[in-house]
Coordinates of C-alpha atoms in Angstrom, one line a residue:
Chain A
X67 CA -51.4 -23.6 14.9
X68 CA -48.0 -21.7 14.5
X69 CA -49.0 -20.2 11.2
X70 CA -52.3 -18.5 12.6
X71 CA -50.4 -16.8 15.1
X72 CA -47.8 -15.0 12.7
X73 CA -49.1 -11.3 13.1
X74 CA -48.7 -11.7 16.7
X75 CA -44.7 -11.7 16.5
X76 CA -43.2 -9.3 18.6
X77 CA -40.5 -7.6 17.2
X78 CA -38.0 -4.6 18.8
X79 CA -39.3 -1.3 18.7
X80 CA -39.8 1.2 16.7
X81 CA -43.4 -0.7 15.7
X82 CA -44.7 1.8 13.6
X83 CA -43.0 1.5 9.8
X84 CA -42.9 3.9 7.0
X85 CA -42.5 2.3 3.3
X86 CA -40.0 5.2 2.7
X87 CA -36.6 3.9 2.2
X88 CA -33.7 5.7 0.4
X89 CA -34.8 4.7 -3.1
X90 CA -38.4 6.0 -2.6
X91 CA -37.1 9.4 -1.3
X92 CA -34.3 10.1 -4.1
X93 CA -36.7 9.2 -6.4
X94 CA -39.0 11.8 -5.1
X95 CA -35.8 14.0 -5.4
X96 CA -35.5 12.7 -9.4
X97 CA -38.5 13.6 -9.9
X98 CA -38.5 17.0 -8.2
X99 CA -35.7 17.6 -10.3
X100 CA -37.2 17.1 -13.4
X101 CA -39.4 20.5 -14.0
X102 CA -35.9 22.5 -13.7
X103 CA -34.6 19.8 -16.2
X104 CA -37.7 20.8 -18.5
X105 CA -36.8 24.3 -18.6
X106 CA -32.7 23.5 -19.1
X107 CA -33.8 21.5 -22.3
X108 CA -36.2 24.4 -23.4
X109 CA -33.5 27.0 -23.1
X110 CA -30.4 25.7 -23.9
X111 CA -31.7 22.6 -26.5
X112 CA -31.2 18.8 -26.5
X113 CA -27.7 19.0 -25.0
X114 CA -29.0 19.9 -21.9
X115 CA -30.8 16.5 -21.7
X116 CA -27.7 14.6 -23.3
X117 CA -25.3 16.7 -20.5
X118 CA -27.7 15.6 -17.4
X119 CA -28.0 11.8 -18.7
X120 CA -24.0 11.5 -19.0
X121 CA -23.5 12.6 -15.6
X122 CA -26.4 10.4 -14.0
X123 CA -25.0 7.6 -16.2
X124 CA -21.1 8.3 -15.3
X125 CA -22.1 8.8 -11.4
X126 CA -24.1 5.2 -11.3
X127 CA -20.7 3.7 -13.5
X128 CA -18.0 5.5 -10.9
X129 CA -20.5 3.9 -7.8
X130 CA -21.2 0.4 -8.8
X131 CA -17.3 0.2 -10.0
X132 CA -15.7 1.4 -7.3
X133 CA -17.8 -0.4 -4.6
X134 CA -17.2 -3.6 -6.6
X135 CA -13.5 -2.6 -6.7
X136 CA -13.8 -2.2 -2.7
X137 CA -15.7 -5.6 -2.0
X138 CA -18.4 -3.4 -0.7
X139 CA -22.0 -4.5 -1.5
X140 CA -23.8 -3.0 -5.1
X141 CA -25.8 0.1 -3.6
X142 CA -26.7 1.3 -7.0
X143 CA -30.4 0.9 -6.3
X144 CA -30.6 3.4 -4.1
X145 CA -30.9 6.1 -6.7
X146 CA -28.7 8.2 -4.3
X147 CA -25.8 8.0 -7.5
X148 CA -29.0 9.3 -9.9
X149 CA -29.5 12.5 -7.8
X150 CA -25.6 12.8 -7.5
X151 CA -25.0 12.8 -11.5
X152 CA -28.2 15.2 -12.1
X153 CA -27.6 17.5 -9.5
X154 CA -24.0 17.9 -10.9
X155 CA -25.2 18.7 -14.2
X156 CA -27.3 20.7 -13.3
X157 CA -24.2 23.3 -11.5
X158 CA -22.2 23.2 -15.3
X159 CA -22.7 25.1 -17.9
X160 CA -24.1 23.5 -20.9
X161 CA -21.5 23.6 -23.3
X162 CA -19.1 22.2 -21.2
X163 CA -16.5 19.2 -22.5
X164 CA -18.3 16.0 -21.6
X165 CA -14.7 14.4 -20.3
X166 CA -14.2 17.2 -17.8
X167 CA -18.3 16.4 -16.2
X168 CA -17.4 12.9 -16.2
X169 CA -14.5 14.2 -14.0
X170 CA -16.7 16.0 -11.9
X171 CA -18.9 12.9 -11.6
X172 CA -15.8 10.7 -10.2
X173 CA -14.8 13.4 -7.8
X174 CA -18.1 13.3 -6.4
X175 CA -18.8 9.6 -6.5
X176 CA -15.4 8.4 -5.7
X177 CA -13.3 10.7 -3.9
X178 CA -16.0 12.6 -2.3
X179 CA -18.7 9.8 -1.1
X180 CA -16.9 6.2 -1.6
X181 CA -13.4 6.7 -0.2
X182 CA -15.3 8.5 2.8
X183 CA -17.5 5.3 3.2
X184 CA -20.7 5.4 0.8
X185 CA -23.7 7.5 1.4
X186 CA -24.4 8.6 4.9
X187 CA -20.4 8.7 5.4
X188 CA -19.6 11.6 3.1
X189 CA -18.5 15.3 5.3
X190 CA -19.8 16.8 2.5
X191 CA -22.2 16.9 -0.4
X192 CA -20.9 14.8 -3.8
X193 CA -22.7 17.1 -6.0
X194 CA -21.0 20.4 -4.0
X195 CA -17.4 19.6 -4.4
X196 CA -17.3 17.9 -7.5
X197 CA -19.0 21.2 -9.1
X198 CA -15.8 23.0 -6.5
X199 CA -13.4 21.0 -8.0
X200 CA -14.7 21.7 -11.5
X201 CA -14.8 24.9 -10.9
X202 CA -11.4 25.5 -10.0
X203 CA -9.5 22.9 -12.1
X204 CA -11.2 24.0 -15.3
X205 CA -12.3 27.8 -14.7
X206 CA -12.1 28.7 -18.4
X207 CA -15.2 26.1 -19.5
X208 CA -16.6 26.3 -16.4
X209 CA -17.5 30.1 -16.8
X210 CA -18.1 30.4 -20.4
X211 CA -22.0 30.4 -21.1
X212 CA -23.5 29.8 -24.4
X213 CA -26.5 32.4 -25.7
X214 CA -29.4 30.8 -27.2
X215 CA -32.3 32.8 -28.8
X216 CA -34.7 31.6 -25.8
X217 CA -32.8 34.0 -23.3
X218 CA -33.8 37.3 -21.8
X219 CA -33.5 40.3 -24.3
X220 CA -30.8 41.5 -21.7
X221 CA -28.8 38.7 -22.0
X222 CA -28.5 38.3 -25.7
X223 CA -27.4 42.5 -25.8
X224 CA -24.7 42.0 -23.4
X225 CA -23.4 39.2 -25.2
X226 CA -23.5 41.2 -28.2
X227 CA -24.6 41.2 -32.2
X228 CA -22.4 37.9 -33.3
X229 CA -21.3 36.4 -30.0
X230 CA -22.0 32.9 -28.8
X231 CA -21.0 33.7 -25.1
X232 CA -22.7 35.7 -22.7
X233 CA -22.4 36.8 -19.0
X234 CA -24.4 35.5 -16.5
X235 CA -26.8 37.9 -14.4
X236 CA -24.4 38.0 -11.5
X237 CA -21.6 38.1 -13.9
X238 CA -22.8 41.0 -15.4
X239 CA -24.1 42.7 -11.9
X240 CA -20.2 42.1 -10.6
X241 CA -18.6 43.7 -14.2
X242 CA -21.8 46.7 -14.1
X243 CA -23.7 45.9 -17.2
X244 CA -26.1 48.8 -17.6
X245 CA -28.8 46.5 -18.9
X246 CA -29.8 43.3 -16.4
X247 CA -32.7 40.5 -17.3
X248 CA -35.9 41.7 -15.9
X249 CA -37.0 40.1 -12.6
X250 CA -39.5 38.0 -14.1
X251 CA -37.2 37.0 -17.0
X252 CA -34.7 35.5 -13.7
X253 CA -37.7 34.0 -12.0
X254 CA -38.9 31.8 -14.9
X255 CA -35.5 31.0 -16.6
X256 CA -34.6 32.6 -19.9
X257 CA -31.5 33.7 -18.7
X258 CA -28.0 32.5 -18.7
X259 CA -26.2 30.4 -16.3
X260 CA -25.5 26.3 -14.9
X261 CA -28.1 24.2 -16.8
X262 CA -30.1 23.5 -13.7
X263 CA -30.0 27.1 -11.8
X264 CA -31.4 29.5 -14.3
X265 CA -35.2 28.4 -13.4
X266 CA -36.2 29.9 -10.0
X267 CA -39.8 29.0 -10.8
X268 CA -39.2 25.1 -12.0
X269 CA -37.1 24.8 -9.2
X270 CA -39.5 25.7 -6.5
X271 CA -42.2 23.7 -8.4
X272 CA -39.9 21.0 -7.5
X273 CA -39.3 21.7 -3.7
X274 CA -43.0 22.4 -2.9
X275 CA -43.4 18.9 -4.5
X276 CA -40.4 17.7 -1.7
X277 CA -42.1 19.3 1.0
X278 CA -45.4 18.3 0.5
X279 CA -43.8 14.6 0.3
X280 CA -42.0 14.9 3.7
X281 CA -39.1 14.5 2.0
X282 CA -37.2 18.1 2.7
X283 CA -38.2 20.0 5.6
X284 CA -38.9 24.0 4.9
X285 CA -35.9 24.7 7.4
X286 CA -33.4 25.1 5.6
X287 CA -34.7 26.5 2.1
X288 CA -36.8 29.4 3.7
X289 CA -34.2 30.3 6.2
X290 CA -31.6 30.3 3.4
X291 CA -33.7 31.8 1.1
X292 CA -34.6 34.3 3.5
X293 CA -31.4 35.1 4.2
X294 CA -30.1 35.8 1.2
X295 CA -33.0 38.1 0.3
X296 CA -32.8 40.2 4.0
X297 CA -28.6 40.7 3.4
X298 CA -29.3 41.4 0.0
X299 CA -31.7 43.9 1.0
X300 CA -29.3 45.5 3.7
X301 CA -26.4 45.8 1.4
X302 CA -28.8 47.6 -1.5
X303 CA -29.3 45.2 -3.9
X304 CA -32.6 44.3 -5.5
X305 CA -33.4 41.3 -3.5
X306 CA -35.5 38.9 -5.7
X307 CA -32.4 39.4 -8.5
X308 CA -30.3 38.0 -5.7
X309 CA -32.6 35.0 -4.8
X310 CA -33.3 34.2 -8.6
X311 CA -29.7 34.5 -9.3
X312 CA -27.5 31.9 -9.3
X313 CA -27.3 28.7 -7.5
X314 CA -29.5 30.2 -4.3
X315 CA -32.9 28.1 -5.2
X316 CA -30.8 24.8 -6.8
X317 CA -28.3 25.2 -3.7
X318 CA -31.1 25.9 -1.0
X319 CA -33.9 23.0 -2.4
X320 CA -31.6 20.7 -3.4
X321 CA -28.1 20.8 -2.4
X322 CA -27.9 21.9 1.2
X323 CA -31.3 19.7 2.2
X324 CA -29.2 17.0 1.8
X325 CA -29.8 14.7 4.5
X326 CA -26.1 13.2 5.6
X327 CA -24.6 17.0 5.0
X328 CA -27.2 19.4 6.8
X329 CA -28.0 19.3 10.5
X330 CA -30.4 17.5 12.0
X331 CA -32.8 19.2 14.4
X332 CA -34.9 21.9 13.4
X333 CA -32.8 24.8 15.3
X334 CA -29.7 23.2 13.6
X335 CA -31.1 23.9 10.1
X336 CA -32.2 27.2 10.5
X337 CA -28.7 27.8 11.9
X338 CA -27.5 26.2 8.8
X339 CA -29.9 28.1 6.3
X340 CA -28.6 31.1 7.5
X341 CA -25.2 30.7 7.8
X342 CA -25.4 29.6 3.8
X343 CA -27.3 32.8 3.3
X344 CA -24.4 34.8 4.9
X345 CA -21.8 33.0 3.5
X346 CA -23.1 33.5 0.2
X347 CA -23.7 37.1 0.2
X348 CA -20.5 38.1 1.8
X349 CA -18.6 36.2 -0.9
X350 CA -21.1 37.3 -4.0
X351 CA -20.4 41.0 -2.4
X352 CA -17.2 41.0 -1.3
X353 CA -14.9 38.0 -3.2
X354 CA -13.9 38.3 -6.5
X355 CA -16.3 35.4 -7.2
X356 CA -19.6 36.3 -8.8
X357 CA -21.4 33.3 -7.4
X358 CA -21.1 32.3 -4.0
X359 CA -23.4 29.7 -3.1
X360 CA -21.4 26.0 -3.3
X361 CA -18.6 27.5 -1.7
X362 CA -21.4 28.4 0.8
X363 CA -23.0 25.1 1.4
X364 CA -19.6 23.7 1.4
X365 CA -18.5 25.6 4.5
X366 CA -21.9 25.0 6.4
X367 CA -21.2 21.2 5.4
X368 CA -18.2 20.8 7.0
X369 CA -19.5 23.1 10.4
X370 CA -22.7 20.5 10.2
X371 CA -21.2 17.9 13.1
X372 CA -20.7 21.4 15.3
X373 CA -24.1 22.3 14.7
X374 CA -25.7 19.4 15.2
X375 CA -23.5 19.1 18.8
X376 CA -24.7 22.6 19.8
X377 CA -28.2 22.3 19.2
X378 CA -28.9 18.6 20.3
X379 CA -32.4 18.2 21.5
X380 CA -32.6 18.2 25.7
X381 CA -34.5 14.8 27.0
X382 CA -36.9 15.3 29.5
X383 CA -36.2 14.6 32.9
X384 CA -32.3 14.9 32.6
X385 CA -30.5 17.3 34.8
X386 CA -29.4 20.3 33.2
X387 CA -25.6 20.4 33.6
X388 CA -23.5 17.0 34.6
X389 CA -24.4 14.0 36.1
X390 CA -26.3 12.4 33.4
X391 CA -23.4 13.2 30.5
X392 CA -21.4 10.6 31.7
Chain B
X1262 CA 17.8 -3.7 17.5
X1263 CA 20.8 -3.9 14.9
X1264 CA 20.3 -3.5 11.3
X1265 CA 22.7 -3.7 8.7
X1266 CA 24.3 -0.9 6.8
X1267 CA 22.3 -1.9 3.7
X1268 CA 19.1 -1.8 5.8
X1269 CA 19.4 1.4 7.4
X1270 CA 20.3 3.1 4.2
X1271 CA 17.4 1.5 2.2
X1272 CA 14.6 2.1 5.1
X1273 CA 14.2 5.2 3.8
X1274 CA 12.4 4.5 0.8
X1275 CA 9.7 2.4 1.3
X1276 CA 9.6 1.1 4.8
X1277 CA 10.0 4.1 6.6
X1278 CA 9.3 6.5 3.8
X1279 CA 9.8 10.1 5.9
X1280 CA 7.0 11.5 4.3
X1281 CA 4.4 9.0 3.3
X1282 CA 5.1 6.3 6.6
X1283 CA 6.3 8.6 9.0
X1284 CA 4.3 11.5 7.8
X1285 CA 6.8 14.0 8.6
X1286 CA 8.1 17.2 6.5
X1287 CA 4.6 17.2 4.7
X1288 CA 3.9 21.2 4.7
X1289 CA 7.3 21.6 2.2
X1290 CA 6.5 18.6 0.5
X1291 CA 3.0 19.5 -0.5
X1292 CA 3.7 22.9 -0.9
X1293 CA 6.8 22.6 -3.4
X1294 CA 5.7 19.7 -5.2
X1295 CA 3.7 21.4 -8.0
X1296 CA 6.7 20.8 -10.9
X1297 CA 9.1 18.0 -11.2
X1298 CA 12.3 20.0 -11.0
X1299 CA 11.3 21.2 -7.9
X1300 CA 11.0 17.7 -6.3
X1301 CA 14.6 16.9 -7.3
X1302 CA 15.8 20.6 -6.3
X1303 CA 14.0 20.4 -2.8
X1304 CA 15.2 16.4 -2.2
X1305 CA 19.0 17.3 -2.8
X1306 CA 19.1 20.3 -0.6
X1307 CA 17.2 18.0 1.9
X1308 CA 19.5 15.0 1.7
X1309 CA 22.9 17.5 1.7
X1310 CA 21.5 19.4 5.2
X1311 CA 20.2 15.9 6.5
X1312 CA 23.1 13.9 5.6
X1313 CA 25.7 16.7 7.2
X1314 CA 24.0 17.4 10.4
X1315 CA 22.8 13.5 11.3
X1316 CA 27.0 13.4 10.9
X1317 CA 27.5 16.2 13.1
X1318 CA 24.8 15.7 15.4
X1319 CA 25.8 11.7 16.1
X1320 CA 29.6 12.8 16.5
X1321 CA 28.6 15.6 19.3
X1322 CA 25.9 12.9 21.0
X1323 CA 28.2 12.6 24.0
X1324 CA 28.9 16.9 24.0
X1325 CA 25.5 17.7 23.8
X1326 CA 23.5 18.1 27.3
X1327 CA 20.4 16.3 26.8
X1328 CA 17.9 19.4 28.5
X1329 CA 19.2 21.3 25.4
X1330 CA 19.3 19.2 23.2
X1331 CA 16.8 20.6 20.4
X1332 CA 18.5 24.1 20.9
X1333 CA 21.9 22.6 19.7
X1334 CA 20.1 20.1 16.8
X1335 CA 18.5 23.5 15.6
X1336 CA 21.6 25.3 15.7
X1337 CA 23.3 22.8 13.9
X1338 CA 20.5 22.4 11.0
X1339 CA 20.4 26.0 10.3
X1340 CA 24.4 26.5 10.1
X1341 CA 23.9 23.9 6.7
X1342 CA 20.6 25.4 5.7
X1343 CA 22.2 28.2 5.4
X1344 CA 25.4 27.1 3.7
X1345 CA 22.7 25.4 1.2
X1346 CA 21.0 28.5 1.1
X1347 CA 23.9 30.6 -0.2
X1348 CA 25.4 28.0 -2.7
X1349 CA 21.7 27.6 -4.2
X1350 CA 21.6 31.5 -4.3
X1351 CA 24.9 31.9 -6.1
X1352 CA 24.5 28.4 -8.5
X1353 CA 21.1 28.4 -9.0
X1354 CA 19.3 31.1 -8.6
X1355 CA 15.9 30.1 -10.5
X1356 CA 15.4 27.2 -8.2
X1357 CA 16.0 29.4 -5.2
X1358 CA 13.2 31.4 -6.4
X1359 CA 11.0 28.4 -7.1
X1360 CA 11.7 26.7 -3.6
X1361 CA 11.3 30.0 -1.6
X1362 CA 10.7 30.0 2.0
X1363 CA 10.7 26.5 1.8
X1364 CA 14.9 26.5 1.6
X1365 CA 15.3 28.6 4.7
X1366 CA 12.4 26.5 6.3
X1367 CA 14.7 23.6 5.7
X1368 CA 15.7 24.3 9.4
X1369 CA 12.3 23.3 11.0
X1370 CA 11.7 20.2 8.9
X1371 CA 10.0 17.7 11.0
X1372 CA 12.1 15.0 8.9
X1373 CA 15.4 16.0 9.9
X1374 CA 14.8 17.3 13.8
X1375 CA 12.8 13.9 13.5
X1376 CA 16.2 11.5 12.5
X1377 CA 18.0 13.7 14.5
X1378 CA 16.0 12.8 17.6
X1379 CA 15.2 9.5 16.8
X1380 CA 18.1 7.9 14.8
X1381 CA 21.6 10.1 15.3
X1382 CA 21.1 10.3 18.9
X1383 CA 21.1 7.1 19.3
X1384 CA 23.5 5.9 16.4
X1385 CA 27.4 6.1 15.2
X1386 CA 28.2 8.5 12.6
X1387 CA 28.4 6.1 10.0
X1388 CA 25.1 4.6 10.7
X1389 CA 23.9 8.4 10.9
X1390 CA 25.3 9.3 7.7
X1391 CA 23.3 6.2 5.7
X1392 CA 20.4 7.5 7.2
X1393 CA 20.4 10.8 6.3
X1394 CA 21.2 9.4 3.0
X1395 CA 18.2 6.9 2.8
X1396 CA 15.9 9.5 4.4
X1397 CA 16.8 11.9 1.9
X1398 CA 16.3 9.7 -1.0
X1399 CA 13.4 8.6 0.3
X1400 CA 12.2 12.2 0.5
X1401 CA 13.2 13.4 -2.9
X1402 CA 11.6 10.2 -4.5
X1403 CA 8.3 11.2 -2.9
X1404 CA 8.5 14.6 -3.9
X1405 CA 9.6 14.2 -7.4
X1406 CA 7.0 11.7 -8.1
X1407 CA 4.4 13.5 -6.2
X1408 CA 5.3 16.4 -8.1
X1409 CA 5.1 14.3 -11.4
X1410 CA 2.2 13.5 -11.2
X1411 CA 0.7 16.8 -10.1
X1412 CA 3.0 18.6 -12.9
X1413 CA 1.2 16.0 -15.4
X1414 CA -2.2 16.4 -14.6
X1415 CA -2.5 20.2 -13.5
X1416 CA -0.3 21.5 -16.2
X1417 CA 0.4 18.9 -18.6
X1418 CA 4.3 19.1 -18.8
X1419 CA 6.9 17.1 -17.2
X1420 CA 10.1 19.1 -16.2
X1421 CA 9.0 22.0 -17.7
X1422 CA 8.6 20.3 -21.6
X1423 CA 4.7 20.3 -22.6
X1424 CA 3.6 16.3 -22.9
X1425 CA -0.4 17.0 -22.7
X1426 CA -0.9 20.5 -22.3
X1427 CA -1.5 21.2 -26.2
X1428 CA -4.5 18.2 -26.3
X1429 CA -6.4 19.1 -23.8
X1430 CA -6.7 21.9 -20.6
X1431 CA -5.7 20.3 -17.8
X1432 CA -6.7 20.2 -14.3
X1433 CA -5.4 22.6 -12.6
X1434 CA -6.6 22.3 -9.0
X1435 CA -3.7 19.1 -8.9
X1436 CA -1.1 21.6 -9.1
X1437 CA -3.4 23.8 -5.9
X1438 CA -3.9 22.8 -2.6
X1439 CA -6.4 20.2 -2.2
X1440 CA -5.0 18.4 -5.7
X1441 CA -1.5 18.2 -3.4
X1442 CA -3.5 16.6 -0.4
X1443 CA -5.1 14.0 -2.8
X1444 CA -2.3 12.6 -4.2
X1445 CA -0.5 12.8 -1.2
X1446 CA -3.5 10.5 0.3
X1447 CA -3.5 8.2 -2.8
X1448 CA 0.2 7.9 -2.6
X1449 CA -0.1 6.6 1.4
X1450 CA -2.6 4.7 0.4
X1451 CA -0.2 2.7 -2.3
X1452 CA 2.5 2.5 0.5
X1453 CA 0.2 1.6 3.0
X1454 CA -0.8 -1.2 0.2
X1455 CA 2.9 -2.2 -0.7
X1456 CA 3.8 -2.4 3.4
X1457 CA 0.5 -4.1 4.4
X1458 CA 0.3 -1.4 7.0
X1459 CA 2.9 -3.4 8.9
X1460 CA 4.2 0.1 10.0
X1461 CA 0.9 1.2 11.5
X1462 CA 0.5 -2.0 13.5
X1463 CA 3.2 -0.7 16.0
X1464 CA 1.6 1.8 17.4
X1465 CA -1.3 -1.1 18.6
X1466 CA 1.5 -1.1 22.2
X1467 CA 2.0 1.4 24.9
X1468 CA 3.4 4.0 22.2
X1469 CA 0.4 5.0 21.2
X1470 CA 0.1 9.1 21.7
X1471 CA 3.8 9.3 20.5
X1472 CA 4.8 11.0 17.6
X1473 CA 7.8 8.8 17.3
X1474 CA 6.3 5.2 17.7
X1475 CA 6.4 4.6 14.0
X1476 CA 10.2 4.8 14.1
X1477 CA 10.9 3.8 17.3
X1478 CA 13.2 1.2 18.5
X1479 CA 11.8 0.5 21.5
X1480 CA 8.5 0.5 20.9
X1481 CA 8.1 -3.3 21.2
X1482 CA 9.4 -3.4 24.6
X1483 CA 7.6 -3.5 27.9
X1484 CA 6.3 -0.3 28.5
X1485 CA 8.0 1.5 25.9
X1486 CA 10.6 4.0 25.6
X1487 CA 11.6 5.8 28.6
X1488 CA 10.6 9.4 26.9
X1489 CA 7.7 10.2 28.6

């Protein structure tokens, strides 16, 4: 009798389920990422590949090693590490010392998301301050971009007849190179830059694919985006340059969607898309910085608990100062 | 609560490490511990002016009314920053200019207003002198090994002699900032570790909100201290 009666269990709400769990959605994320990772390989060759599988590797290694160091249950299924190491790999240039990523990767991992309690604990995104740290620790390789033949006409002149190293677009925008890549040379890729950024078009091949799977809302992406283009505008500079440039579409798709670092509500992510915008034009403007876009997310990361406070959702039916708080 | 002369002078390193337990002094320390020399330049200037004023201050406990109190421990912290001051200015000059503000800010050191407060006032001058002793070992043995370990990462020398900056670049955000804060927090953690966090458990009482529970002798009484 009691086995006929086993779909009639009555369980706490919520009732309706989703299959979705954390692995299913950075999956979606992995394979989002993988059209930009397409174009990395294409432009910059097979090291692009070898740089991106080092850091997904090294981030999976620092989680499983320090959560088993901890006493802390394995949570490398989640594939939350995955999108950590690939996203990472994605901000560094390509010819960069494999040791120093694998720092970046145990920054991220470790100090960033572990010591702070795993994923959902972390003030701030992994991939964001371990890029930070890198970026500041070892300026030199962090800033010096090889030139391969698949890159804009532009790029390969600046760099000049013999050289190996080039500028990126912004780099060359702050020093007043004469000669930039053409807009449609930023917007599909063969420029120079982080392995992951140079692709505007892969990388919003990737977030349509997020946003049709309900795994990123618009919010933040459009209102960053948007942003960045309207300031760019204001302050006379050629707006789709400054939205191709750069870490905008990498840091806007994939870095500040991040669920346990952006805000929550609607109104808080357009608050938060904007304020990344700003941030990132006044520093790409004004600081001595060409790029200004983690430093960006970064900021809005840590003002993300103040956001999320000042635009909490009102219930129905709850008097509109007093009383209920308490 | 009576401890031993041994005791009071050796609570400074570990047990009650001023910077790491009590988590005083840590704007100089963090600031000033980006090369080794510095650590040892910094912790003797701050064991000279903390050993000579927790002297002076325990000796004058009875002068000193206790409304003005801080005035007076001030006064008589900045009278040996400043004798430090000149003496580093006329003996060592490049260590004056490595330490900086941080000399003259000798005088608003949480550590020594801190054993001032909690230990001299309270203590004969004997006791008061191994104190400032301890304390100031205790702080220079943080801040040279902090600043050893930043020196070796973010610049690859120690003292001043390369050791690992011809191999490979190092990273040089230790020697920033945020490096100083991480191995400050990695360095608590290891005392924390080596203590059990038996120091942390006394604030559990009716001291809790008080900056000097940590080191406070009465804060296993009933109802605390009487400083409100």
């Amino acid at each position: 009798m009691a086995d006929k009666h086993t779909n009639l269990i009555v369980s706490s709400a919520p009732h309706v389920c989703n299959p979705a769990d954390t692995a299913t959605i950075m999956r979606d994320v992995v394979i989002a990422l993988i059209p930009a990772l397409a174009v990395a390989i294409y432009v910059f060759g097979f090291r692009a590949l070898l740089m991106t599988a080092v850091c997904a590797a090294a981030c999976v290694f620092f989680e499983w090693a320090v959560r088993k160091i901890m006493g802390r249950e394995n949570t490398i299924g989640d594939w939350s590490a995955v999108v950590t190491g690939v996203i990472l790999a994605f901000n560094l240039p390509v010819n960069m010392p494999i040791w120093m990523a694998v720092i970046g990767c145990f920054i991220a991992i470790v100090v960033v998301k572990q010591i702070f309690g795993g994923l959902g604990q972390n003030f701030a995104n992994p991939a964001i301050v371990g890029r930070i740290a890198l970026f500041i620790g070892f300026a030199t390789p962090m800033t010096t971009w090889a030139v391969t033949e698949k890159m804009s006409q532009a790029i390969i002149n600046n760099a000049g007849v013999d050289a190996v190293t080039g500028a990126t677009p912004l780099a060359m925008l702050n020093a007043g190179a004469a000669e930039l890549p053409s807009n449609l040379e930023m917007f599909l890729g063969t420029i120079n830059g982080s392995m992951g950024e140079i692709s505007a078009c892969a990388l919003l091949i990737g977030g349509i694919y997020l946003v049709v799977r309900k795994v990123i809302s618009p919010a933040i992406p459009v209102s960053f985006i948007a942003t960045v283009a309207v300031l760019a505008a204001v302050m006379g500079y050629d707006p789709i340059f400054q939205v191709c440039a750069g870490g905008v579409m990498l840091g806007a798709i994939f870095m500040a969607t991040d669920y346990v670092t952006s805000p929550i509500t609607t109104k808080g992510r357009i608050i938060f898309g904007i304020g990344c915008g700003i941030f990132t034009m006044l520093i790409r403007a004004f600081a001595s910085y060409p790029e200004g876009v983690s430093f960006a997310i970064l900021l809005m990361n840590i003002l993300t608990p103040h956001i999320d406070s000042i635009t909490r959702s009102k219930l129905n039916g709850v008097p509109k100062k007093g009383g209920a708080e308490k | 609560m009576k401890k031993n002369k041994l005791q009071i002078l050796t609570n400074g390193i570990i047990k009650e490490n001023p910077v790491l337990v009590l988590v005083l002094g840590t704007c100089p320390t963090l600031a000033i511990s980006t090369q080794a020399i510095n650590g040892i330049g910094m912790g003797a200037c701050v064991i000279v002016v903390l050993t000579c004023s927790n002297i002076i201050i325990s000796a004058l406990k009875r002068i000193i009314p206790d409304t003005v109190r801080i005035p007076c421990y001030i006064t008589v912290i900045a009278t040996f920053v400043t004798i430090v001051q000149l003496v580093l200015k006329a003996y060592a000059p490049s260590l004056d200019k490595a330490l900086g503000v941080y000399i003259p800010l000798i005088v608003v050191n949480c550590i020594i207003l801190g054993r001032a407060e909690a230990f001299a006032n309270k203590n004969s001058v004997i006791d008061s002198a191994l104190d400032g002793i301890g304390m100031g070992l205790g702080y220079t043995l943080t801040a040279t090994v902090m600043a050893c370990i930043r020196e070796l990462l973010g610049s690859g020398t120690l003292f001043g002699a390369p050791v690992t900056a011809n191999l490979f670049s190092p990273f040089t955000i230790l020697i920033m900032a945020p490096g100083g804060f991480f191995v400050f927090g990695c360095l608590i953690a290891l005392v924390n570790r080596i203590t059990k966090g038996k120091v942390k458990d006394k604030r559990a009482n009716k001291c809790i909100g008080c900056p000097g529970a940590e080191f406070c002798s009465d804060v296993n009484k009933e109802g605390g201290c009487d400083n409100k």
